[in-house]
CSV table of C-alpha atoms (C1' of nucleotides) in Angstrom, one decimal:
chain,number,residue,atom,x,y,z
A,1,UNK,CA,-18.4,-15.2,-3.0
A,2,UNK,CA,-20.4,-14.9,-6.0
A,3,UNK,CA,-20.8,-11.3,-7.1
A,4,UNK,CA,-23.8,-10.2,-9.1
A,5,UNK,CA,-23.1,-9.7,-12.7
A,6,UNK,CA,-22.2,-6.2,-13.5
A,7,UNK,CA,-22.2,-4.7,-16.9
A,8,UNK,CA,-18.7,-5.1,-18.1
A,9,UNK,CA,-16.9,-2.7,-20.3
A,10,UNK,CA,-14.1,-3.6,-22.5
A,11,UNK,CA,-10.8,-2.2,-21.5
A,12,UNK,CA,-8.9,0.0,-24.0
A,13,UNK,CA,-6.6,-2.9,-24.6
A,14,UNK,CA,-9.1,-5.6,-24.7
A,15,UNK,CA,-8.0,-6.8,-21.3
A,16,UNK,CA,-11.3,-7.4,-19.7
A,17,UNK,CA,-10.8,-7.8,-16.0
A,18,UNK,CA,-12.1,-11.1,-14.8
A,19,UNK,CA,-13.7,-11.9,-18.1
A,20,UNK,CA,-13.1,-14.9,-20.2
A,21,UNK,CA,-15.0,-18.1,-20.9
A,22,UNK,CA,-14.8,-20.4,-17.8
A,23,UNK,CA,-12.6,-18.1,-15.8
A,24,UNK,CA,-13.1,-18.3,-12.1
A,25,UNK,CA,-13.7,-15.3,-9.8
A,26,UNK,CA,-14.0,-14.9,-6.1
A,27,UNK,CA,-12.0,-16.2,-3.3
A,28,UNK,CA,-9.0,-18.3,-3.9
A,29,UNK,CA,-9.0,-21.9,-2.7
A,30,UNK,CA,-6.0,-23.4,-1.0
A,31,UNK,CA,-5.6,-25.6,-4.1
A,32,UNK,CA,-5.4,-22.6,-6.4
A,33,UNK,CA,-2.9,-20.9,-4.0
A,34,UNK,CA,-0.8,-24.0,-4.0
A,35,UNK,CA,-0.7,-24.1,-7.8
A,36,UNK,CA,0.1,-20.4,-8.2
A,37,UNK,CA,2.8,-20.5,-5.5
A,38,UNK,CA,4.3,-23.7,-6.8
A,39,UNK,CA,4.5,-22.3,-10.4
A,40,UNK,CA,6.0,-19.0,-9.4
A,41,UNK,CA,8.5,-20.7,-7.1
A,42,UNK,CA,9.6,-22.8,-10.0
A,43,UNK,CA,9.5,-20.5,-12.9
A,44,UNK,CA,8.9,-16.9,-11.7
A,45,UNK,CA,5.7,-15.2,-12.9
A,46,UNK,CA,6.9,-14.1,-16.3
A,47,UNK,CA,4.0,-12.9,-18.3
A,48,UNK,CA,1.0,-12.8,-16.0
A,49,UNK,CA,-1.3,-13.2,-19.0
A,50,UNK,CA,0.1,-16.6,-19.9
A,51,UNK,CA,0.7,-17.8,-16.4
A,52,UNK,CA,-2.8,-19.1,-15.5
A,53,UNK,CA,-2.8,-21.6,-18.4
A,54,UNK,CA,0.8,-22.7,-17.6
A,55,UNK,CA,0.0,-23.1,-13.9
A,56,UNK,CA,-3.3,-24.9,-14.6
A,57,UNK,CA,-5.4,-22.1,-13.2
A,58,UNK,CA,-8.8,-21.0,-14.5
A,59,UNK,CA,-8.1,-17.4,-13.5
A,60,UNK,CA,-7.2,-14.3,-15.4
A,61,UNK,CA,-3.6,-13.1,-15.2
A,62,UNK,CA,-4.6,-10.1,-13.4
A,63,UNK,CA,-6.3,-12.0,-10.7
A,64,UNK,CA,-3.1,-14.2,-10.3
A,65,UNK,CA,-1.0,-11.1,-10.0
A,66,UNK,CA,-3.2,-9.6,-7.4
A,67,UNK,CA,-3.2,-12.8,-5.4
A,68,UNK,CA,0.5,-13.0,-5.5
A,69,UNK,CA,1.3,-9.4,-4.7
A,70,UNK,CA,-1.2,-9.0,-2.0
A,71,UNK,CA,-1.2,-12.4,-0.4
A,72,UNK,CA,1.1,-15.1,-1.5
A,73,UNK,CA,4.4,-13.3,-1.8
A,74,UNK,CA,6.7,-14.7,0.8
A,75,UNK,CA,8.0,-11.3,2.0
A,76,UNK,CA,4.7,-9.9,3.1
A,77,UNK,CA,4.3,-8.8,6.6
A,78,UNK,CA,0.9,-9.4,8.0
A,79,UNK,CA,-0.9,-8.5,11.2
A,80,UNK,CA,-1.6,-5.3,13.1
A,81,UNK,CA,0.1,-2.1,12.1
A,82,UNK,CA,2.6,-0.8,14.7
A,83,UNK,CA,2.4,2.6,16.1
A,84,UNK,CA,5.4,3.6,14.0
A,85,UNK,CA,3.9,2.3,10.8
A,86,UNK,CA,0.7,4.3,11.5
A,87,UNK,CA,2.8,7.4,12.1
A,88,UNK,CA,4.7,6.8,8.9
A,89,UNK,CA,1.5,6.3,6.9
A,90,UNK,CA,0.0,9.5,8.3
A,91,UNK,CA,3.0,11.5,7.5
A,92,UNK,CA,3.4,10.1,4.1
A,93,UNK,CA,-0.3,10.5,3.4
A,94,UNK,CA,-0.1,14.2,4.4
A,95,UNK,CA,2.6,14.6,1.7
A,96,UNK,CA,1.4,12.2,-0.9
A,97,UNK,CA,-2.3,11.8,-0.6
A,98,UNK,CA,-3.8,8.5,-1.7
A,99,UNK,CA,-0.7,7.3,-3.5
A,100,UNK,CA,-0.8,4.0,-1.8
A,101,UNK,CA,1.9,2.3,-3.8
A,102,UNK,CA,4.3,5.1,-3.1
A,103,UNK,CA,3.5,5.0,0.6
A,104,UNK,CA,3.9,1.2,0.6
A,105,UNK,CA,7.3,1.6,-0.9
A,106,UNK,CA,8.3,3.3,2.4
A,107,UNK,CA,6.8,0.6,4.6
A,108,UNK,CA,8.8,-2.5,4.1
A,109,UNK,CA,6.8,-5.6,3.4
A,110,UNK,CA,3.4,-4.0,3.6
A,111,UNK,CA,1.3,-4.0,0.5
A,112,UNK,CA,-0.4,-1.0,-0.9
A,113,UNK,CA,-3.8,-2.8,-0.6
A,114,UNK,CA,-3.2,-3.5,3.1
A,115,UNK,CA,-2.2,0.1,3.8
A,116,UNK,CA,-5.1,1.4,1.8
A,117,UNK,CA,-7.5,-0.8,3.8
A,118,UNK,CA,-5.9,0.2,7.0
A,119,UNK,CA,-6.2,3.8,6.2
A,120,UNK,CA,-9.9,3.6,5.2
A,121,UNK,CA,-11.0,1.4,8.0
A,122,UNK,CA,-8.9,2.8,10.9
A,123,UNK,CA,-6.9,6.0,10.5
A,124,UNK,CA,-9.3,7.9,8.3
A,125,UNK,CA,-12.2,7.2,10.7
A,126,UNK,CA,-10.2,8.3,13.7
A,127,UNK,CA,-9.1,11.5,12.0
A,128,UNK,CA,-12.7,12.2,11.0
A,129,UNK,CA,-13.9,11.6,14.5
A,130,UNK,CA,-11.4,14.1,15.8
A,131,UNK,CA,-12.6,16.7,13.4
A,132,UNK,CA,-9.5,16.4,11.2
A,133,UNK,CA,-10.0,16.3,7.5
A,134,UNK,CA,-8.3,13.1,6.4
A,135,UNK,CA,-7.5,14.4,3.0
A,136,UNK,CA,-5.9,17.7,4.0
A,137,UNK,CA,-4.8,16.7,7.5
A,138,UNK,CA,-6.1,19.9,8.8
A,139,UNK,CA,-8.8,20.6,11.4
A,140,UNK,CA,-12.0,21.1,9.5
A,141,UNK,CA,-12.7,24.4,11.2
A,142,UNK,CA,-9.2,25.7,11.1
A,143,UNK,CA,-7.8,28.7,9.2
A,144,UNK,CA,-5.0,28.2,6.7
A,145,UNK,CA,-2.3,26.3,8.5
A,146,UNK,CA,0.2,26.0,5.7
A,147,UNK,CA,1.3,28.8,3.6
A,148,UNK,CA,1.3,28.4,-0.2
A,149,UNK,CA,5.1,28.2,0.0
A,150,UNK,CA,4.9,25.2,2.4
A,151,UNK,CA,2.4,23.6,0.2
A,152,UNK,CA,4.7,24.0,-2.6
A,153,UNK,CA,7.4,22.3,-0.6
A,154,UNK,CA,5.1,19.5,0.2
A,155,UNK,CA,4.5,19.0,-3.5
A,156,UNK,CA,8.1,19.0,-4.1
A,157,UNK,CA,8.8,16.5,-1.4
A,158,UNK,CA,5.9,14.3,-2.6
A,159,UNK,CA,7.5,14.2,-6.0
A,160,UNK,CA,10.8,13.2,-4.6
A,161,UNK,CA,9.2,10.4,-2.5
A,162,UNK,CA,7.4,9.2,-5.6
A,163,UNK,CA,10.6,9.1,-7.5
A,164,UNK,CA,12.2,7.2,-4.6
A,165,UNK,CA,9.4,4.7,-4.6
A,166,UNK,CA,9.7,4.2,-8.3
A,167,UNK,CA,13.3,3.3,-7.8
A,168,UNK,CA,12.5,0.9,-5.0
A,169,UNK,CA,9.8,-0.7,-7.2
A,170,UNK,CA,11.9,-1.2,-10.3
A,171,UNK,CA,13.1,-4.6,-9.2
A,172,UNK,CA,9.5,-5.7,-9.0
A,173,UNK,CA,9.7,-6.3,-12.7
A,174,UNK,CA,12.0,-9.2,-12.1
A,175,UNK,CA,10.6,-12.5,-11.1
A,176,UNK,CA,10.6,-13.2,-7.4
A,177,UNK,CA,13.0,-15.9,-7.0
A,178,UNK,CA,12.7,-17.9,-3.8
A,179,UNK,CA,15.6,-20.0,-2.7
A,180,UNK,CA,14.3,-23.1,-4.4
A,181,UNK,CA,14.2,-21.3,-7.8
A,182,UNK,CA,15.4,-23.0,-10.9
A,183,UNK,CA,18.3,-21.6,-12.9
A,184,UNK,CA,18.0,-18.2,-14.5
A,185,UNK,CA,18.2,-19.7,-17.9
A,186,UNK,CA,14.6,-20.8,-17.6
A,187,UNK,CA,12.4,-19.5,-20.4
A,188,UNK,CA,10.1,-18.1,-17.9
A,189,UNK,CA,10.6,-14.9,-15.9
A,190,UNK,CA,12.2,-11.9,-17.4
A,191,UNK,CA,10.6,-10.4,-20.3
A,192,UNK,CA,11.8,-6.9,-19.5
A,193,UNK,CA,15.4,-5.9,-19.6
A,194,UNK,CA,16.9,-3.7,-16.9
A,195,UNK,CA,17.5,-0.1,-17.9
A,196,UNK,CA,20.7,1.7,-17.4
A,197,UNK,CA,22.2,1.6,-13.9
A,198,UNK,CA,21.3,4.4,-11.5
A,199,UNK,CA,23.4,7.5,-11.3
A,200,UNK,CA,25.9,7.9,-8.5
A,201,UNK,CA,24.3,8.5,-5.1
A,202,UNK,CA,24.7,12.0,-3.6
A,203,UNK,CA,23.3,13.1,-0.3
A,204,UNK,CA,20.4,15.5,-0.4
A,205,UNK,CA,17.8,17.1,1.9
A,206,UNK,CA,15.2,14.8,3.2
A,207,UNK,CA,12.3,16.9,4.4
A,208,UNK,CA,10.5,14.0,5.7
A,209,UNK,CA,13.3,13.0,8.0
A,210,UNK,CA,13.6,16.5,9.3
A,211,UNK,CA,9.9,16.7,9.8
A,212,UNK,CA,9.8,13.4,11.6
A,213,UNK,CA,12.6,14.5,13.8
A,214,UNK,CA,10.8,17.6,14.8
A,215,UNK,CA,7.4,16.0,15.2
A,216,UNK,CA,8.2,13.0,17.2
A,217,UNK,CA,11.1,14.3,19.2
A,218,UNK,CA,8.8,17.0,20.6
A,219,UNK,CA,5.9,14.7,21.1
A,220,UNK,CA,5.4,13.3,24.5
A,221,UNK,CA,5.4,9.7,23.2
A,222,UNK,CA,9.0,9.1,22.7
A,223,UNK,CA,10.7,5.8,22.3
A,224,UNK,CA,11.0,5.3,26.0
A,225,UNK,CA,7.3,6.0,26.6
A,226,UNK,CA,6.5,3.7,23.7
A,227,UNK,CA,8.6,1.0,25.2
A,228,UNK,CA,6.9,1.4,28.5
A,229,UNK,CA,3.5,1.4,26.8
A,230,UNK,CA,4.2,-1.8,25.0
A,231,UNK,CA,5.8,-3.4,28.0
A,232,UNK,CA,2.6,-2.8,29.8
A,233,UNK,CA,0.7,-4.6,27.1
A,234,UNK,CA,3.0,-7.7,27.2
A,235,UNK,CA,4.4,-6.9,23.8
A,236,UNK,CA,8.0,-6.1,23.3
A,237,UNK,CA,9.9,-3.6,21.3
A,238,UNK,CA,13.7,-3.6,21.3
A,239,UNK,CA,14.6,-1.3,18.5
A,240,UNK,CA,14.1,2.4,17.8
A,241,UNK,CA,10.6,3.1,17.0
A,242,UNK,CA,10.8,5.3,13.9
A,243,UNK,CA,11.7,3.6,10.7
A,244,UNK,CA,13.1,6.8,9.4
A,245,UNK,CA,15.1,7.0,6.2
A,246,UNK,CA,18.6,7.4,7.3
A,247,UNK,CA,20.0,8.8,4.1
A,248,UNK,CA,18.5,10.0,0.9
A,249,UNK,CA,20.2,10.6,-2.4
A,250,UNK,CA,19.5,13.0,-5.2
A,251,UNK,CA,18.4,10.1,-7.4
A,252,UNK,CA,15.7,9.4,-5.0
A,253,UNK,CA,17.1,6.3,-3.4
A,254,UNK,CA,17.6,6.0,0.3
A,255,UNK,CA,19.1,3.9,3.0
A,256,UNK,CA,16.7,2.2,5.2
A,257,UNK,CA,18.8,-0.4,6.7
A,258,UNK,CA,21.3,-2.4,4.7
A,259,UNK,CA,20.1,-3.5,1.3
A,260,UNK,CA,20.7,-7.0,0.1
A,261,UNK,CA,20.6,-8.4,-3.3
A,262,UNK,CA,18.5,-11.6,-3.2
A,263,UNK,CA,19.1,-13.3,-6.5
A,264,UNK,CA,17.7,-10.8,-9.0
A,265,UNK,CA,15.5,-9.2,-6.4
A,266,UNK,CA,16.9,-6.4,-4.4
A,267,UNK,CA,15.3,-6.1,-1.0
A,268,UNK,CA,15.8,-3.8,1.9
A,269,UNK,CA,16.8,-5.7,4.9
A,270,UNK,CA,14.0,-5.5,7.4
A,271,UNK,CA,15.5,-7.0,10.5
A,272,UNK,CA,14.8,-3.9,12.6
A,273,UNK,CA,11.2,-4.1,11.7
A,274,UNK,CA,10.9,-7.8,12.4
A,275,UNK,CA,11.6,-7.1,15.9
A,276,UNK,CA,8.5,-5.1,16.4
A,277,UNK,CA,5.8,-7.0,18.1
A,278,UNK,CA,2.4,-6.2,16.7
A,279,UNK,CA,0.3,-4.1,18.9
A,280,UNK,CA,-3.0,-5.5,19.7
A,281,UNK,CA,-5.6,-2.8,19.2
A,282,UNK,CA,-7.6,-4.0,22.1
A,283,UNK,CA,-4.8,-3.4,24.4
A,284,UNK,CA,-4.4,0.1,23.3
A,285,UNK,CA,-8.0,1.3,23.5
A,286,UNK,CA,-7.1,3.5,26.5
A,287,UNK,CA,-3.3,3.7,26.3
A,288,UNK,CA,-2.6,4.1,22.6
A,289,UNK,CA,-1.8,7.7,21.8
A,290,UNK,CA,-3.1,7.2,18.3
A,291,UNK,CA,-6.5,6.6,19.7
A,292,UNK,CA,-6.5,9.4,22.2
A,293,UNK,CA,-8.1,12.8,21.5
A,294,UNK,CA,-5.1,14.6,22.9
A,295,UNK,CA,-2.9,12.9,20.4
A,296,UNK,CA,-4.9,14.2,17.5
A,297,UNK,CA,-5.1,17.7,18.9
A,298,UNK,CA,-1.4,17.8,19.3
A,299,UNK,CA,-0.9,16.1,16.0
A,300,UNK,CA,-2.5,19.0,14.2
A,301,UNK,CA,-0.3,21.5,15.9
A,302,UNK,CA,2.7,19.4,15.2
A,303,UNK,CA,1.9,19.0,11.6
A,304,UNK,CA,2.1,22.8,11.4
A,305,UNK,CA,5.2,22.9,13.6
A,306,UNK,CA,6.9,20.3,11.5
A,307,UNK,CA,6.7,22.5,8.4
A,308,UNK,CA,7.8,25.5,10.4
A,309,UNK,CA,10.8,23.6,11.6
A,310,UNK,CA,11.6,22.7,8.0
A,311,UNK,CA,11.5,26.3,6.9
A,312,UNK,CA,13.5,27.4,9.9
A,313,UNK,CA,16.2,24.7,9.5
A,314,UNK,CA,16.3,25.2,5.8
A,315,UNK,CA,15.7,28.8,5.4
A,316,UNK,CA,17.9,28.9,2.4
A,317,UNK,CA,15.2,27.1,0.5
A,318,UNK,CA,13.0,30.0,-0.1
A,319,UNK,CA,11.8,29.0,-3.5
A,320,UNK,CA,12.0,25.4,-4.6
A,321,UNK,CA,12.0,24.8,-8.3
A,322,UNK,CA,8.7,25.3,-9.9
A,323,UNK,CA,8.6,21.7,-11.2
A,324,UNK,CA,10.5,19.1,-9.3
A,325,UNK,CA,12.5,16.9,-11.6
A,326,UNK,CA,13.8,13.6,-10.5
B,1,DA,C1',-31.3,-17.2,20.5
B,2,DA,C1',-32.1,-14.3,16.8
B,3,DT,C1',-31.1,-10.2,14.4
B,4,DA,C1',-28.7,-6.0,13.4
B,5,DT,C1',-24.6,-3.5,13.0
B,6,DG,C1',-19.8,-2.8,12.4
B,7,DC,C1',-15.3,-4.1,11.0
B,8,DA,C1',-11.5,-6.2,8.4
B,9,DC,C1',-9.9,-7.4,4.3
B,10,DA,C1',-9.6,-10.0,0.0
B,11,DA,C1',-10.8,-9.3,-4.5
B,12,DC,C1',-12.7,-7.0,-8.4
B,13,DC,C1',-13.3,-3.1,-11.7
B,14,DG,C1',-11.9,0.3,-14.8
B,15,DC,C1',-8.6,3.6,-15.9
B,16,DC,C1',-3.9,5.0,-16.6
B,17,DT,C1',1.0,4.2,-17.5
B,18,DT,C1',4.7,1.7,-19.3
B,19,DT,C1',6.7,-1.6,-22.2
B,20,DT,C1',7.1,-4.0,-26.4
B,21,DG,C1',7.2,-4.9,-31.3
C,1,DA,C1',6.2,7.3,-33.9
C,2,DC,C1',2.6,4.5,-33.2
C,3,DA,C1',-0.6,0.8,-31.6
C,4,DA,C1',-1.3,-3.0,-28.8
C,5,DA,C1',-0.3,-5.6,-24.9
C,6,DA,C1',0.8,-5.9,-20.3
C,7,DG,C1',1.2,-4.2,-15.9
C,8,DG,C1',0.1,-1.1,-12.1
C,9,DC,C1',-2.9,1.7,-9.4
C,10,DG,C1',-6.7,3.5,-6.6
C,11,DG,C1',-11.6,3.1,-5.7
C,12,DT,C1',-15.0,0.2,-4.4
C,13,DT,C1',-17.6,-3.8,-3.0
C,14,DG,C1',-18.9,-8.3,-1.0
C,15,DT,C1',-18.2,-11.7,2.4
C,16,DG,C1',-17.4,-13.6,6.8
C,17,DC,C1',-16.7,-12.8,11.4
C,18,DA,C1',-17.3,-10.4,15.9
C,19,DT,C1',-19.9,-7.7,18.8
C,20,DA,C1',-24.0,-5.3,20.3
C,21,DT,C1',-28.9,-5.1,20.9
DNA sequence: AATATGCACAACCGCCTTTTG
DNA sequence: ACAAAAGGCGGTTGTGCATAT
């Protein structure tokens, strides 16, 4: 892929993306992948800027980072998005908007790029077709569905989710250390020191969880139906469908299955998700509720109902803080 | 069979934020 | 406190493939 030369503008820090004498652009070759993978497995990525030279790559550091985070990282889940992942994306997008990295933090092993692509090429189009504004998640011709108070709560919850995502993402600053990694005393790798340990974990309200509970428990596609749908399509599902957060704490962290420390890299154990079989779009053209007009009509009502439920269940929260602080 | 169209997704760009010295 | 460097993010685009005409 050779892109036409565009006028390039110097970044504020002199980091000109993709620029540099003799730096390669475009698709990565298997050989380049091998070099990058091999280097990171041995030494960790350390400083991305200096990595290409050390790894023998004629790429800019940024390109290497992108290739690693979006493609080569060993913990990436690839393939079709499951029904549950799509639901989660839609719910989180309703709260967070296009904050893909924050959304990705709640979808184990999915990259923000992948989620963004999936949103733009699938979900957004479907919503638009159904007359739903993909940005507001409201029917285009509807009256005001959410009161200003609810919008305020949405903002509040969005801020909390972002804080949560930041916490989840913190360990990203450490080099990924696959099992074959060399000793931590290597010069490569850490160039940032961890900040102070997180505060004690205290339970707090998770609006998203409440919302999910209301939304999907009322919806006709429950786990049993899903199981049946997937059985009919020769796929299999053996675990609960919703990857809900089971516990959220005031510092923004959450339980989402047991967390494990993998060398210096803390990961959320994803076994439950691994058991999902990917749903083939083709098999769900007729049966997949996410593709049915009824689904989207009900979805709009349920979005509204979800917020009503939150206010009913948590009537004590009549005026959230003006500026959420996490 | 040839061409047009649509789709999926990898990769780039430029801006913003965070970290470092 | 500040500037520079590095990293991260979201928007966008180009390419290759599949499907329709």
